[in-house]
Amino acid sequence: GAVVSQHPSWVICKSGTSVKIECRSLDFQATTMFWYRQFPKQSLMLMATSNEGSKATYEQGVEKDKFLINHASLTLSTLTVTSAHPEDSSFYICSASPTAGTYNEQFFGPGTRLTVL
Amino acid sequence: TQLLEQSPQFLSIQEGENLTVYCNSSSVFSSLQWYRQEPGEGPVLLVTVVTGGEVKKLKRLTFQFGDARKDSSLHITAAQPGDTGLYLCAGAGAGSYQLTFGKGTKLSVIP
């Protein structure tokens, strides 16, 4: 149980285009999902906390107009990187915290490798 | 702001050796999770500890939560090449859904 999928697993796009990444909890409901960014050989950097049916909460320094987050259902959150630039190239990982969970555990998706040319 | 200091940052050992990874903080956590991440993949949850002094075992891995719930350790006995990966500790504060992550320990087990 507690499986989280992410799609696509990798994407290459041209500078200036937008890219949407989906995060789904497959076998549990998640009121809260999280989006992280990970640079090579580094730990996870929290970008935003996504709550179903409400606006996402962004961490300091993360542009909310550039990284659009939508959490439309208890099993789906999307991250759209708008007007992507090469500096947005990174490994993006989502996680989901079960609504019925007790210990604030997060289950992670497999990640999406974004390369902006 | 809660911080988790994880050490060592890098560890390269021979197959069969034992090792310990530490996570320390000045903050109290309501729970602490350990994850293992392989290159190009998302972190996989290994264990959650919630009670001060708690010890959990997962085959050759032993996890301990400090009595004051401010620190934790991961001990691996007789390491195998399959244990190679990035180990991350993450703590949850009381009433918070967010996790504070350590910087990770990159473990390499050499056959």
PDB file of C-alpha atoms in Angstrom, chain B residues 8-105:
ATOM      1  CA  PRO B   8      28.264  11.569   8.238  1.00  0.00           C
ATOM      2  CA  GLN B   9      27.508  13.123   4.872  1.00  0.00           C
ATOM      3  CA  PHE B  10      29.433  10.459   2.984  1.00  0.00           C
ATOM      4  CA  LEU B  11      30.343   6.936   3.979  1.00  0.00           C
ATOM      5  CA  SER B  12      32.229   4.354   1.974  1.00  0.00           C
ATOM      6  CA  ILE B  13      32.711   0.955   3.564  1.00  0.00           C
ATOM      7  CA  GLN B  14      33.538  -2.620   2.677  1.00  0.00           C
ATOM      8  CA  GLU B  15      30.890  -5.273   2.458  1.00  0.00           C
ATOM      9  CA  GLY B  16      30.349  -6.888   5.833  1.00  0.00           C
ATOM     10  CA  GLU B  17      31.228  -3.851   7.930  1.00  0.00           C
ATOM     11  CA  ASN B  18      28.860  -2.137  10.344  1.00  0.00           C
ATOM     12  CA  LEU B  19      27.926   1.528  10.261  1.00  0.00           C
ATOM     13  CA  THR B  20      25.851   4.110  12.079  1.00  0.00           C
ATOM     14  CA  VAL B  21      24.210   7.256  10.747  1.00  0.00           C
ATOM     15  CA  TYR B  22      23.133   9.993  13.130  1.00  0.00           C
ATOM     16  CA  CYS B  23      20.491  12.694  13.065  1.00  0.00           C
ATOM     17  CA  ASN B  24      20.532  15.364  15.739  1.00  0.00           C
ATOM     18  CA  SER B  25      18.457  18.410  16.507  1.00  0.00           C
ATOM     19  CA  SER B  26      17.811  20.895  19.264  1.00  0.00           C
ATOM     20  CA  SER B  27      14.107  20.571  18.507  1.00  0.00           C
ATOM     21  CA  VAL B  28      11.663  17.949  19.670  1.00  0.00           C
ATOM     22  CA  PHE B  29       9.910  15.953  16.965  1.00  0.00           C
ATOM     23  CA  SER B  30       6.587  14.186  17.276  1.00  0.00           C
ATOM     24  CA  SER B  31       7.823  11.556  14.858  1.00  0.00           C
ATOM     25  CA  LEU B  32      10.893  10.843  12.830  1.00  0.00           C
ATOM     26  CA  GLN B  33      11.157   8.964   9.575  1.00  0.00           C
ATOM     27  CA  TRP B  34      14.066   7.346   7.806  1.00  0.00           C
ATOM     28  CA  TYR B  35      14.069   7.091   4.029  1.00  0.00           C
ATOM     29  CA  ARG B  36      16.380   5.497   1.490  1.00  0.00           C
ATOM     30  CA  GLN B  37      16.721   6.971  -1.973  1.00  0.00           C
ATOM     31  CA  GLU B  38      18.416   5.514  -5.019  1.00  0.00           C
ATOM     32  CA  PRO B  39      19.610   7.713  -7.908  1.00  0.00           C
ATOM     33  CA  GLY B  40      16.807   8.911 -10.130  1.00  0.00           C
ATOM     34  CA  GLU B  41      14.089   7.649  -7.819  1.00  0.00           C
ATOM     35  CA  GLY B  42      11.960   9.007  -5.010  1.00  0.00           C
ATOM     36  CA  PRO B  43      12.731   8.296  -1.343  1.00  0.00           C
ATOM     37  CA  VAL B  44      11.287   5.104   0.081  1.00  0.00           C
ATOM     38  CA  LEU B  45      10.061   5.105   3.665  1.00  0.00           C
ATOM     39  CA  LEU B  46      11.989   2.636   5.822  1.00  0.00           C
ATOM     40  CA  VAL B  47      10.585   3.299   9.269  1.00  0.00           C
ATOM     41  CA  THR B  48       8.747   5.772  11.476  1.00  0.00           C
ATOM     42  CA  VAL B  49       9.638   6.171  15.150  1.00  0.00           C
ATOM     43  CA  VAL B  50       7.363   8.079  17.479  1.00  0.00           C
ATOM     44  CA  THR B  51       8.182   7.195  21.082  1.00  0.00           C
ATOM     45  CA  GLY B  52      11.252   8.423  22.966  1.00  0.00           C
ATOM     46  CA  GLY B  53      13.729   5.584  23.387  1.00  0.00           C
ATOM     47  CA  GLU B  54      11.985   3.476  20.759  1.00  0.00           C
ATOM     48  CA  VAL B  55      14.036   0.911  18.874  1.00  0.00           C
ATOM     49  CA  LYS B  56      12.841  -0.669  15.643  1.00  0.00           C
ATOM     50  CA  LYS B  57      14.541  -3.342  13.614  1.00  0.00           C
ATOM     51  CA  LEU B  58      14.195  -4.002   9.921  1.00  0.00           C
ATOM     52  CA  LYS B  59      16.351  -7.048   9.095  1.00  0.00           C
ATOM     53  CA  ARG B  60      19.935  -5.737   9.406  1.00  0.00           C
ATOM     54  CA  LEU B  61      18.826  -2.154  10.057  1.00  0.00           C
ATOM     55  CA  THR B  62      18.241  -0.878  13.593  1.00  0.00           C
ATOM     56  CA  PHE B  63      16.602   2.487  14.172  1.00  0.00           C
ATOM     57  CA  GLN B  64      16.586   4.298  17.482  1.00  0.00           C
ATOM     58  CA  PHE B  65      14.739   7.411  18.610  1.00  0.00           C
ATOM     59  CA  GLY B  66      16.390   9.378  21.400  1.00  0.00           C
ATOM     60  CA  ASP B  67      14.710   9.548  24.787  1.00  0.00           C
ATOM     61  CA  ALA B  68      14.037  13.259  24.339  1.00  0.00           C
ATOM     62  CA  ARG B  69      12.867  12.766  20.739  1.00  0.00           C
ATOM     63  CA  LYS B  70      15.530  15.158  19.476  1.00  0.00           C
ATOM     64  CA  ASP B  71      17.837  12.651  17.826  1.00  0.00           C
ATOM     65  CA  SER B  72      17.850   9.349  16.030  1.00  0.00           C
ATOM     66  CA  SER B  73      20.291   6.819  14.680  1.00  0.00           C
ATOM     67  CA  LEU B  74      20.353   4.181  11.990  1.00  0.00           C
ATOM     68  CA  HIS B  75      22.688   1.238  12.444  1.00  0.00           C
ATOM     69  CA  ILE B  76      23.363  -1.227   9.660  1.00  0.00           C
ATOM     70  CA  THR B  77      24.952  -4.546  10.495  1.00  0.00           C
ATOM     71  CA  ALA B  78      27.036  -6.439   7.951  1.00  0.00           C
ATOM     72  CA  ALA B  79      26.406  -3.980   5.155  1.00  0.00           C
ATOM     73  CA  GLN B  80      25.688  -5.339   1.690  1.00  0.00           C
ATOM     74  CA  PRO B  81      26.200  -3.677  -1.709  1.00  0.00           C
ATOM     75  CA  GLY B  82      22.418  -3.506  -1.967  1.00  0.00           C
ATOM     76  CA  ASP B  83      22.413  -1.100   0.985  1.00  0.00           C
ATOM     77  CA  THR B  84      24.107   1.526  -1.182  1.00  0.00           C
ATOM     78  CA  GLY B  85      22.035   4.685  -1.475  1.00  0.00           C
ATOM     79  CA  LEU B  86      21.164   8.029   0.058  1.00  0.00           C
ATOM     80  CA  TYR B  87      19.727   7.764   3.564  1.00  0.00           C
ATOM     81  CA  LEU B  88      17.562  10.625   4.741  1.00  0.00           C
ATOM     82  CA  CYS B  89      16.139  11.325   8.158  1.00  0.00           C
ATOM     83  CA  ALA B  90      13.100  13.566   8.433  1.00  0.00           C
ATOM     84  CA  GLY B  91      11.309  14.863  11.491  1.00  0.00           C
ATOM     85  CA  ALA B  92       7.749  16.060  11.923  1.00  0.00           C
ATOM     86  CA  GLY B  93       6.971  18.762  14.459  1.00  0.00           C
ATOM     87  CA  ALA B  94       3.894  18.580  16.644  1.00  0.00           C
ATOM     88  CA  GLY B  95       0.788  19.513  14.695  1.00  0.00           C
ATOM     89  CA  SER B  96       2.688  19.967  11.443  1.00  0.00           C
ATOM     90  CA  TYR B  97       2.368  18.002   8.243  1.00  0.00           C
ATOM     91  CA  GLN B  98       5.708  19.251   7.002  1.00  0.00           C
ATOM     92  CA  LEU B  99       8.894  17.281   7.419  1.00  0.00           C
ATOM     93  CA  THR B 100      12.293  18.718   8.196  1.00  0.00           C
ATOM     94  CA  PHE B 101      14.898  16.750   6.271  1.00  0.00           C
ATOM     95  CA  GLY B 102      18.500  16.107   7.122  1.00  0.00           C
ATOM     96  CA  LYS B 103      21.025  16.659   4.344  1.00  0.00           C
ATOM     97  CA  GLY B 104      21.381  12.944   3.810  1.00  0.00           C
ATOM     98  CA  THR B 105      24.101  10.348   4.088  1.00  0.00           C
TER      99      THR B 105
END
